[in-house]
PDB file of C-alpha atoms in Angstrom:
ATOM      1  CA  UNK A   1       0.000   0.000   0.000  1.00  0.00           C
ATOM      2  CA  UNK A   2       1.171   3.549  -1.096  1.00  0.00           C
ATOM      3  CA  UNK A   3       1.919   6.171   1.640  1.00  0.00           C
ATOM      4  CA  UNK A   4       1.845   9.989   1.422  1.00  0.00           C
ATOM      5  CA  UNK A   5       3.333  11.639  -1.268  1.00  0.00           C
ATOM      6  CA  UNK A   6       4.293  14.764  -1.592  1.00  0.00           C
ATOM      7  CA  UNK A   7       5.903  16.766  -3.968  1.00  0.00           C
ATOM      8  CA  UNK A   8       8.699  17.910  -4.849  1.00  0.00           C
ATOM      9  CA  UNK A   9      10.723  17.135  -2.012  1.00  0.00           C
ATOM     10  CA  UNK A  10      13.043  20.261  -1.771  1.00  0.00           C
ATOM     11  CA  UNK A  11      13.025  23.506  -3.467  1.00  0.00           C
ATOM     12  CA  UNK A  12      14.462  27.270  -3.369  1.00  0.00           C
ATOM     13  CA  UNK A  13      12.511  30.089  -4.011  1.00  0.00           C
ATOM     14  CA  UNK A  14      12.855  34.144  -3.731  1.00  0.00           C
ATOM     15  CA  UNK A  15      10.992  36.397  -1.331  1.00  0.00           C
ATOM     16  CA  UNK A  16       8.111  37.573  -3.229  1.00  0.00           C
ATOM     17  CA  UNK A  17       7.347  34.343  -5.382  1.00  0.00           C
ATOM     18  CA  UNK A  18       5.007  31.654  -5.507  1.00  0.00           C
ATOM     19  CA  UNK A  19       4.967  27.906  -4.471  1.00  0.00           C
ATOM     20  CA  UNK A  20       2.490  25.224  -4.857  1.00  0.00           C
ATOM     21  CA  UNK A  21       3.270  21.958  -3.123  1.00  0.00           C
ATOM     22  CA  UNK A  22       1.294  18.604  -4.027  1.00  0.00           C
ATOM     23  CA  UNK A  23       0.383  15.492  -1.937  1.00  0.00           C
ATOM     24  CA  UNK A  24      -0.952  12.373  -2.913  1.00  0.00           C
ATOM     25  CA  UNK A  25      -3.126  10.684  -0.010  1.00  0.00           C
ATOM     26  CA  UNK A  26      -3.548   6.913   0.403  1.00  0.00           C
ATOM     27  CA  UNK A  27      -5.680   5.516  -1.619  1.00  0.00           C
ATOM     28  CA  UNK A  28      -9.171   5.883   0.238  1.00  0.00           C
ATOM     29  CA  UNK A  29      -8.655   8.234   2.709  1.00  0.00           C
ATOM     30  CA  UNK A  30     -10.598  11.052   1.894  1.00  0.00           C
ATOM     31  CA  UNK A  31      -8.920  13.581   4.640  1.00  0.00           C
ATOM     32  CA  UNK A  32      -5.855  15.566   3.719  1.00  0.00           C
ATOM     33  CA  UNK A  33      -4.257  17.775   6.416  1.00  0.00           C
ATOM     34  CA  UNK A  34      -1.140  20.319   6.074  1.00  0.00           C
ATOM     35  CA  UNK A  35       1.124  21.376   8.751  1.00  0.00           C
ATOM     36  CA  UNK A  36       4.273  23.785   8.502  1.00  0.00           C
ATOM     37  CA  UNK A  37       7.141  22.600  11.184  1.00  0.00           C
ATOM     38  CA  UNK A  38       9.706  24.820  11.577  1.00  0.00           C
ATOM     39  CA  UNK A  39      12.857  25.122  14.557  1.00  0.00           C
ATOM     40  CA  UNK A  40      11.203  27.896  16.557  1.00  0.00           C
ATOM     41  CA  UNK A  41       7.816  26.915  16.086  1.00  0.00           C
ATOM     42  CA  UNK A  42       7.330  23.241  15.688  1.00  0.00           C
ATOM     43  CA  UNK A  43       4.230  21.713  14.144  1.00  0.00           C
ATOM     44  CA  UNK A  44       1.575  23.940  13.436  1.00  0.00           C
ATOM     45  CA  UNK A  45      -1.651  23.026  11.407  1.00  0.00           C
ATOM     46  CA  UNK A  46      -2.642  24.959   8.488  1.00  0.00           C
ATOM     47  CA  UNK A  47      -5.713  23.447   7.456  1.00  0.00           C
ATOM     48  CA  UNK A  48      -7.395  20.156   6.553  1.00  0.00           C
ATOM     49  CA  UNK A  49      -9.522  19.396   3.534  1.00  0.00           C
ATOM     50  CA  UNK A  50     -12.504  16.441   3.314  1.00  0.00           C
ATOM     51  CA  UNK A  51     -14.480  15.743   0.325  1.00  0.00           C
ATOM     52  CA  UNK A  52     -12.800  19.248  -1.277  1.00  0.00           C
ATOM     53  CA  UNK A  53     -14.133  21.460   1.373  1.00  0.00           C
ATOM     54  CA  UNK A  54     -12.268  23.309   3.927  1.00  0.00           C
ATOM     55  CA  UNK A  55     -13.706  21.819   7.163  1.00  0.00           C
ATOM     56  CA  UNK A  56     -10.729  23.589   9.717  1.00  0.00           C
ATOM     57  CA  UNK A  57      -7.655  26.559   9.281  1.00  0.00           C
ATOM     58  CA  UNK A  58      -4.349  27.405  11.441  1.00  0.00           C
ATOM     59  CA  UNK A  59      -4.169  30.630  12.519  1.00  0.00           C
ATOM     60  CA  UNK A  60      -1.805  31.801   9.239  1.00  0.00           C
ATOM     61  CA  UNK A  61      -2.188  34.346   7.216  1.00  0.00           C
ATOM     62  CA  UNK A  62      -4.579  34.464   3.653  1.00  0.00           C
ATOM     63  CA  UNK A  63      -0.708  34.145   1.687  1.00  0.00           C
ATOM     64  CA  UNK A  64      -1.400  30.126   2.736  1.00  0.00           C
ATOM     65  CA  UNK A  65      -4.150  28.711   0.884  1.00  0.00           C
ATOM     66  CA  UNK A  66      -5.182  25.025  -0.500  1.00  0.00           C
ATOM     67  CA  UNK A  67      -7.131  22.943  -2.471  1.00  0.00           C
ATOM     68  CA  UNK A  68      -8.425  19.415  -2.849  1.00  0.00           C
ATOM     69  CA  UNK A  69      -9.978  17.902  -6.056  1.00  0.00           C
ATOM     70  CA  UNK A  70     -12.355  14.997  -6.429  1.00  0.00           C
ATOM     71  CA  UNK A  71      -9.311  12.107  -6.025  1.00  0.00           C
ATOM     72  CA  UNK A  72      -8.451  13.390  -3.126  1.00  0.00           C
ATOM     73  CA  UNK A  73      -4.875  14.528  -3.894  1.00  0.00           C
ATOM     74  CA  UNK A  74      -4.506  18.449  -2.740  1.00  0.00           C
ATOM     75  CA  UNK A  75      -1.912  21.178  -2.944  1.00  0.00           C
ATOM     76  CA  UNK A  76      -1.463  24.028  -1.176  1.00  0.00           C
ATOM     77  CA  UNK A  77      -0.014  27.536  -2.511  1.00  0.00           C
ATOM     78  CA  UNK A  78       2.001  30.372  -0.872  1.00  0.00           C
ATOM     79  CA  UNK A  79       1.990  33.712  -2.403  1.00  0.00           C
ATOM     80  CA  UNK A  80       4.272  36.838  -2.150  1.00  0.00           C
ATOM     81  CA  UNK A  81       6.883  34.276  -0.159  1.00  0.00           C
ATOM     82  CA  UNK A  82       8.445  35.813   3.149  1.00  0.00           C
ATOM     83  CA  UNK A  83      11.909  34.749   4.670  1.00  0.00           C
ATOM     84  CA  UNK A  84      10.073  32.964   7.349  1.00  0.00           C
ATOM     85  CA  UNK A  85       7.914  30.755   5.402  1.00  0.00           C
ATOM     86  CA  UNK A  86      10.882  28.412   5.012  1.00  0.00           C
ATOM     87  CA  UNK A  87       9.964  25.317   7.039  1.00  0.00           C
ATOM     88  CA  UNK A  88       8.980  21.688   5.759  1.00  0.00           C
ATOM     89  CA  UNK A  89       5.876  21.441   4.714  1.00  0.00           C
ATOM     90  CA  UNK A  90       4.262  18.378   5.866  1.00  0.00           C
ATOM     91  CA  UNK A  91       0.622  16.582   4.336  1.00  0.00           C
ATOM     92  CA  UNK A  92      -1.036  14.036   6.160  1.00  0.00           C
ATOM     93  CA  UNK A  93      -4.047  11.653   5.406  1.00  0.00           C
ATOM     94  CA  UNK A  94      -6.605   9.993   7.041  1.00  0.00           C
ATOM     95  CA  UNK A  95     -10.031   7.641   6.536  1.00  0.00           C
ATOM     96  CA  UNK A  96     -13.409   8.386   6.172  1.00  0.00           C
ATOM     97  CA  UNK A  97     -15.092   9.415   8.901  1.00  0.00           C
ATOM     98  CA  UNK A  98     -16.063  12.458  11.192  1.00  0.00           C
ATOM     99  CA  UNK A  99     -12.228  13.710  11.090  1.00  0.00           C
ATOM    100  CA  UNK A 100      -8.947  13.383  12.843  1.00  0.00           C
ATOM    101  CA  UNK A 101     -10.515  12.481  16.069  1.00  0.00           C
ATOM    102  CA  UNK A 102     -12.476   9.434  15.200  1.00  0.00           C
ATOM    103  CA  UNK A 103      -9.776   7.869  13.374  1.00  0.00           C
ATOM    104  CA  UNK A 104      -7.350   7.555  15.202  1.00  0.00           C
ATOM    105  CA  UNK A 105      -4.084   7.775  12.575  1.00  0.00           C
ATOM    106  CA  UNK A 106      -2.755  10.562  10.578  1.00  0.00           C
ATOM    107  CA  UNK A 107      -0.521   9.502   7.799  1.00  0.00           C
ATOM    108  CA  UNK A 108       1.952  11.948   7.229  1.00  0.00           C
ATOM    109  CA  UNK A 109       4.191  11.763   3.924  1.00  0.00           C
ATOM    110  CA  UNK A 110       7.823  13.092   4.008  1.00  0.00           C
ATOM    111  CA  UNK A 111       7.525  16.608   3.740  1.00  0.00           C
ATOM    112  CA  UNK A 112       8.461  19.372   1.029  1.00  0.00           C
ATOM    113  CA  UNK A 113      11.327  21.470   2.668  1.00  0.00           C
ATOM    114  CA  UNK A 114      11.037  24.991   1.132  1.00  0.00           C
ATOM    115  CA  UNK A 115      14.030  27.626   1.337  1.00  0.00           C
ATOM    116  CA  UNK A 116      12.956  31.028   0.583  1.00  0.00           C
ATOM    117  CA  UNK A 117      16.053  32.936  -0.046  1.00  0.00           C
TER     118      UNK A 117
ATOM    119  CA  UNK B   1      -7.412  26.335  22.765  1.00  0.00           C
ATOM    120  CA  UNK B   2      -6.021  23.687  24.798  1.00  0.00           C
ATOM    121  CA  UNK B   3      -2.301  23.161  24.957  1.00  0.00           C
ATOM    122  CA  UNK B   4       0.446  20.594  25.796  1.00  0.00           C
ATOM    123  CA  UNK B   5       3.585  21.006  27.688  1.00  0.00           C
ATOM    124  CA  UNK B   6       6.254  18.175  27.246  1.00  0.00           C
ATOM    125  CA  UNK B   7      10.425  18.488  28.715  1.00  0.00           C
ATOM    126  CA  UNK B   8      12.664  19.348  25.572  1.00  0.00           C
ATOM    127  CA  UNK B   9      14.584  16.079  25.902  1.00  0.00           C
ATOM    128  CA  UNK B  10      14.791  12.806  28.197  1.00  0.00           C
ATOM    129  CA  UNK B  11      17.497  10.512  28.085  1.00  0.00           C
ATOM    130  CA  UNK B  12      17.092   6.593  28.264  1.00  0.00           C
ATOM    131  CA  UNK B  13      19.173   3.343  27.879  1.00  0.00           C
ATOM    132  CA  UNK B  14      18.739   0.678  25.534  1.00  0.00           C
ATOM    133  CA  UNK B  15      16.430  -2.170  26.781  1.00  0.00           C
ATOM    134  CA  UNK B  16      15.167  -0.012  29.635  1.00  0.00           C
ATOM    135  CA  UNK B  17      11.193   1.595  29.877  1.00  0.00           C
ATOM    136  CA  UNK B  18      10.541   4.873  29.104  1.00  0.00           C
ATOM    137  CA  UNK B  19       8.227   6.994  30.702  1.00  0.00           C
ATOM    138  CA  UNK B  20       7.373  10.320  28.296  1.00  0.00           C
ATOM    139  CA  UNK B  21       5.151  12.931  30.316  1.00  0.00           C
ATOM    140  CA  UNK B  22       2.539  15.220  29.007  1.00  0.00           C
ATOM    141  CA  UNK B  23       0.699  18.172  30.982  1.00  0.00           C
ATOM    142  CA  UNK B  24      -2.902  19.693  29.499  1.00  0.00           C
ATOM    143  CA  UNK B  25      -4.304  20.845  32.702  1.00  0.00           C
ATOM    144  CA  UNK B  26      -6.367  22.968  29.802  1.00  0.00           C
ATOM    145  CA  UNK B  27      -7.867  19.830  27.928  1.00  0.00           C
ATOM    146  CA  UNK B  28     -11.811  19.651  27.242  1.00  0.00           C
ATOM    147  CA  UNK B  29     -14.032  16.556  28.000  1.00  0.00           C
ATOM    148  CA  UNK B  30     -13.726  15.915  23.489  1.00  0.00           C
ATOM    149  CA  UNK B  31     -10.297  16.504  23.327  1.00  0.00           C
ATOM    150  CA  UNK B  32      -8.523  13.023  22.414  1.00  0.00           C
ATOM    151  CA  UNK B  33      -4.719  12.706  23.345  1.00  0.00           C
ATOM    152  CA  UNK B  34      -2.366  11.252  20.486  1.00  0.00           C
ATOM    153  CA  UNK B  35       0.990  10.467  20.454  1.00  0.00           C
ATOM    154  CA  UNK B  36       3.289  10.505  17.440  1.00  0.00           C
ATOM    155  CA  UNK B  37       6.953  10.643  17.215  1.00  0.00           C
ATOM    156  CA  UNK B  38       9.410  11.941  14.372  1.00  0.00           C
ATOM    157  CA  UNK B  39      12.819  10.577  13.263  1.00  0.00           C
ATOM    158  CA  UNK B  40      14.886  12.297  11.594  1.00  0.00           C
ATOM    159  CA  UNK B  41      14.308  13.482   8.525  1.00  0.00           C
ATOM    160  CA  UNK B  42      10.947  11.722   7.953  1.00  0.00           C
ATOM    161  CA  UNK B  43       7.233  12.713   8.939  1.00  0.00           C
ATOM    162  CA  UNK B  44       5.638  12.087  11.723  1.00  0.00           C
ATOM    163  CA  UNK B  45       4.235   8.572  12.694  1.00  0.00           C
ATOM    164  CA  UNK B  46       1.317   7.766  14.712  1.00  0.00           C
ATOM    165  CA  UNK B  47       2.137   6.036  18.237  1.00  0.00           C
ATOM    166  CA  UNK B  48      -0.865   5.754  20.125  1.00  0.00           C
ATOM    167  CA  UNK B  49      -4.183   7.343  21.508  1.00  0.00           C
ATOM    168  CA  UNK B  50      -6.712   7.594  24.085  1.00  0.00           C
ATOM    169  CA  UNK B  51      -9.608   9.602  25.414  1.00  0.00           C
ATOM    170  CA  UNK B  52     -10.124   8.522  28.939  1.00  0.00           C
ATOM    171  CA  UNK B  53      -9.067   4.987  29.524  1.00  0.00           C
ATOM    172  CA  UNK B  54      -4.911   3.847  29.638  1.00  0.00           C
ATOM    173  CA  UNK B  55      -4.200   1.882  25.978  1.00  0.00           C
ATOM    174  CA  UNK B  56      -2.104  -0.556  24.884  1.00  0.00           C
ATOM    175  CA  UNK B  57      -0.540  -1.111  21.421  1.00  0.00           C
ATOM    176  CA  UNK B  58       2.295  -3.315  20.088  1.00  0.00           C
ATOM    177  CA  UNK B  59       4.466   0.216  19.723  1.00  0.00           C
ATOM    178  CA  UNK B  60       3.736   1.803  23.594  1.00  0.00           C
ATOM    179  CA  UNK B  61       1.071   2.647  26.279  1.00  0.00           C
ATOM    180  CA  UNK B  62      -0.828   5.618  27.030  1.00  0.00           C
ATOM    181  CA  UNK B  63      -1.703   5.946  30.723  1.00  0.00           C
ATOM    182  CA  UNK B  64      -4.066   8.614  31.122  1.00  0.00           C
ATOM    183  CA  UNK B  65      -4.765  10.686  34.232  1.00  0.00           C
ATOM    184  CA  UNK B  66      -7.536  10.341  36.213  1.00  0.00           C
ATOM    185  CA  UNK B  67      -8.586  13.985  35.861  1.00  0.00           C
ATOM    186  CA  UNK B  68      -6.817  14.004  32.413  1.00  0.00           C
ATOM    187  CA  UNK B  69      -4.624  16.807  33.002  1.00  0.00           C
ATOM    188  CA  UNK B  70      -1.810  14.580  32.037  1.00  0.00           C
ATOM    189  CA  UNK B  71      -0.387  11.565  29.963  1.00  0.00           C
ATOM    190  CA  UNK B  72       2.288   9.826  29.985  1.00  0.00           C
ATOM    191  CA  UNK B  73       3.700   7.200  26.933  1.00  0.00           C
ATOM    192  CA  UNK B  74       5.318   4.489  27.781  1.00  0.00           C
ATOM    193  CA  UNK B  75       7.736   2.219  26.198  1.00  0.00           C
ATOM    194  CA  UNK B  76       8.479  -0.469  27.893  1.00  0.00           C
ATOM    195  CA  UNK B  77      11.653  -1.569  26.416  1.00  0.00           C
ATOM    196  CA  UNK B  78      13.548   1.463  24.757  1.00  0.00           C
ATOM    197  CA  UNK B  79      15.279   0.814  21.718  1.00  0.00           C
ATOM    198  CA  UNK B  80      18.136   2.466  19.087  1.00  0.00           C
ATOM    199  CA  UNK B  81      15.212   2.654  16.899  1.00  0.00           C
ATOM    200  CA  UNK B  82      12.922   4.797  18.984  1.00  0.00           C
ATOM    201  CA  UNK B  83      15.010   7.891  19.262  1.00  0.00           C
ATOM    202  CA  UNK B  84      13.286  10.334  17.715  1.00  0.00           C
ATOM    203  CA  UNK B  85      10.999  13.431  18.750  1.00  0.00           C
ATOM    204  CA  UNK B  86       7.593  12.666  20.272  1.00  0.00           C
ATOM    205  CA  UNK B  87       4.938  14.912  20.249  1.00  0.00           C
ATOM    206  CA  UNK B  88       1.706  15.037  22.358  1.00  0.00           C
ATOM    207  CA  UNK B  89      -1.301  16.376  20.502  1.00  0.00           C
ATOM    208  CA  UNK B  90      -4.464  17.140  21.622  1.00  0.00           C
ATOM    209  CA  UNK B  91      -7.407  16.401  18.898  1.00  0.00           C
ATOM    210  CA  UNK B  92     -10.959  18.208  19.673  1.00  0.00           C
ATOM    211  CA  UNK B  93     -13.681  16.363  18.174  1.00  0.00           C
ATOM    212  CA  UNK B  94     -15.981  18.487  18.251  1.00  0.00           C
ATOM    213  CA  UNK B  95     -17.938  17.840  15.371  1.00  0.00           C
ATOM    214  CA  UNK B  96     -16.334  19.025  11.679  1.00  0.00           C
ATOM    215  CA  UNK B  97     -14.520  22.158  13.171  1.00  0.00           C
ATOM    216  CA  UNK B  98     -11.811  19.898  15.229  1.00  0.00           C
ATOM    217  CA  UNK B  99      -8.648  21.434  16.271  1.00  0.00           C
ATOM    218  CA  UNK B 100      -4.995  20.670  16.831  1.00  0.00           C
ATOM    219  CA  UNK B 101      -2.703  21.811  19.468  1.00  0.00           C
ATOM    220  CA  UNK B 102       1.047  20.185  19.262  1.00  0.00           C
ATOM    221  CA  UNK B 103       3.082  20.326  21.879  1.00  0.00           C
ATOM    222  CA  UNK B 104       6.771  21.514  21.572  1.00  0.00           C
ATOM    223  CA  UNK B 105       7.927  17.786  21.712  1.00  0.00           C
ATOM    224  CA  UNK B 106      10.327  15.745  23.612  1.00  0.00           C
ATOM    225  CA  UNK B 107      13.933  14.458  22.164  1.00  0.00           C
ATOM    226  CA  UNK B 108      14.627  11.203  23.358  1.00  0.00           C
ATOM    227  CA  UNK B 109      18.307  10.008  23.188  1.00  0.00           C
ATOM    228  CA  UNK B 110      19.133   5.952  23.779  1.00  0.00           C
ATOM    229  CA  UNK B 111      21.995   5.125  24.852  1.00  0.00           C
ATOM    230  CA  UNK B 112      23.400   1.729  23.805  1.00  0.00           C
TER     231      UNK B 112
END
């Protein structure tokens, strides 16, 4: 059984650009979640995505924004890039169900290390 | 929101348990307590979790305060393998619009 995927793994942008990161979900699990993890910070959540909806957002600002389409797979995008958004981005799936909660297991992929320069 | 509060690092030897504490004196009654732990340079992984009652899994337990301001993971025999940074999270269920609170996470060095 696939895990997580998420692409690309690394990448270098400037301060003022774009980036879109993708990540595949196992197959059936219909929950996608994002989290940024940086040294100072640690984990934080950024959102999670069921069914292509929005259900729940991190306190970040607008620049942080995702999608999901109908397979499931999602990407999130960060405009006008800032020194400080370089962390590892980090996607994690989960069944059907009511959410996190009542399943018990996030499956988190290996990450997509940005480096905004 | 409710928060976690876990000591930056522990040290264990090989073969020996490992007890991992957690403090949420802020947790609600839907709040679930998960563990996961990351080595290095890969995501997280899921450990274990519980809502009220202590667990057991093939990885660790989760005993659970009785007034569950607190948590503790254990693993009972500590390995090379399980150095890595473990988080405590707290997971609201509270209907569609859960939340997350991570804690700042504990290293754990083995010693062999």
């Amino acid at each position: 059984k696939a895990g997580v995927t998420q692409t690309p793994r690394y990448l270098i942008k400037t301060r003022g650009q774009q980036v879109t990161l993708s990540c595949s979900p196992i197959s059936g699990h219909r929950s996608v979640s994002w989290y940024q993890q940086t040294p100072g910070q640690g984990l934080q959540f950024l959102f999670e995505y069921f069914s292509e909806t929005q259900r729940n957002k991190g306190n970040f600002p607008g620049r942080f924004s995702g999608r999901q389409f109908s397979n499931s797979r999602s990407e999130m995008n960060v405009s006008t890039l800032e020194l400080g958004d370089s962390a590892l981005y980090l996607c994690a799936s989960s069944r059907v169900g009511d959410g996190l909660a009542n399943t018990g297991e996030l499956f988190f992929g290996e990450g997509s290390r940005l480096t905004v320069l | 929101d409710a928060k976690t509060t876990q000591p930056n690092s522990m040290e264990s030897n090989e073969e020996e348990p490992v007890h991992l504490p957690c403090n949420h004196s802020t947790i609600s009654g839907t709040d679930y307590i998960h563990w996961y732990r990351q080595l290095p340079s890969q995501g997280p992984e899921y450990v274990i979790h519980g809502l009220t009652s202590n667990v057991n899994n093939r990885m660790a337990s989760l005993a659970i305060a009785e007034d569950r301001k607190s948590s503790t993971l254990i693993l009972h025999r500590a390995t090379l393998r399980d150095a890595a940074v473990y988080y405590c999270i707290l997971l609201n269920s509270g209907g569609s619009n859960y939340k997350l609170t991570f804690g700042k996470g504990t290293l754990l060095t083995v010693n062999p």
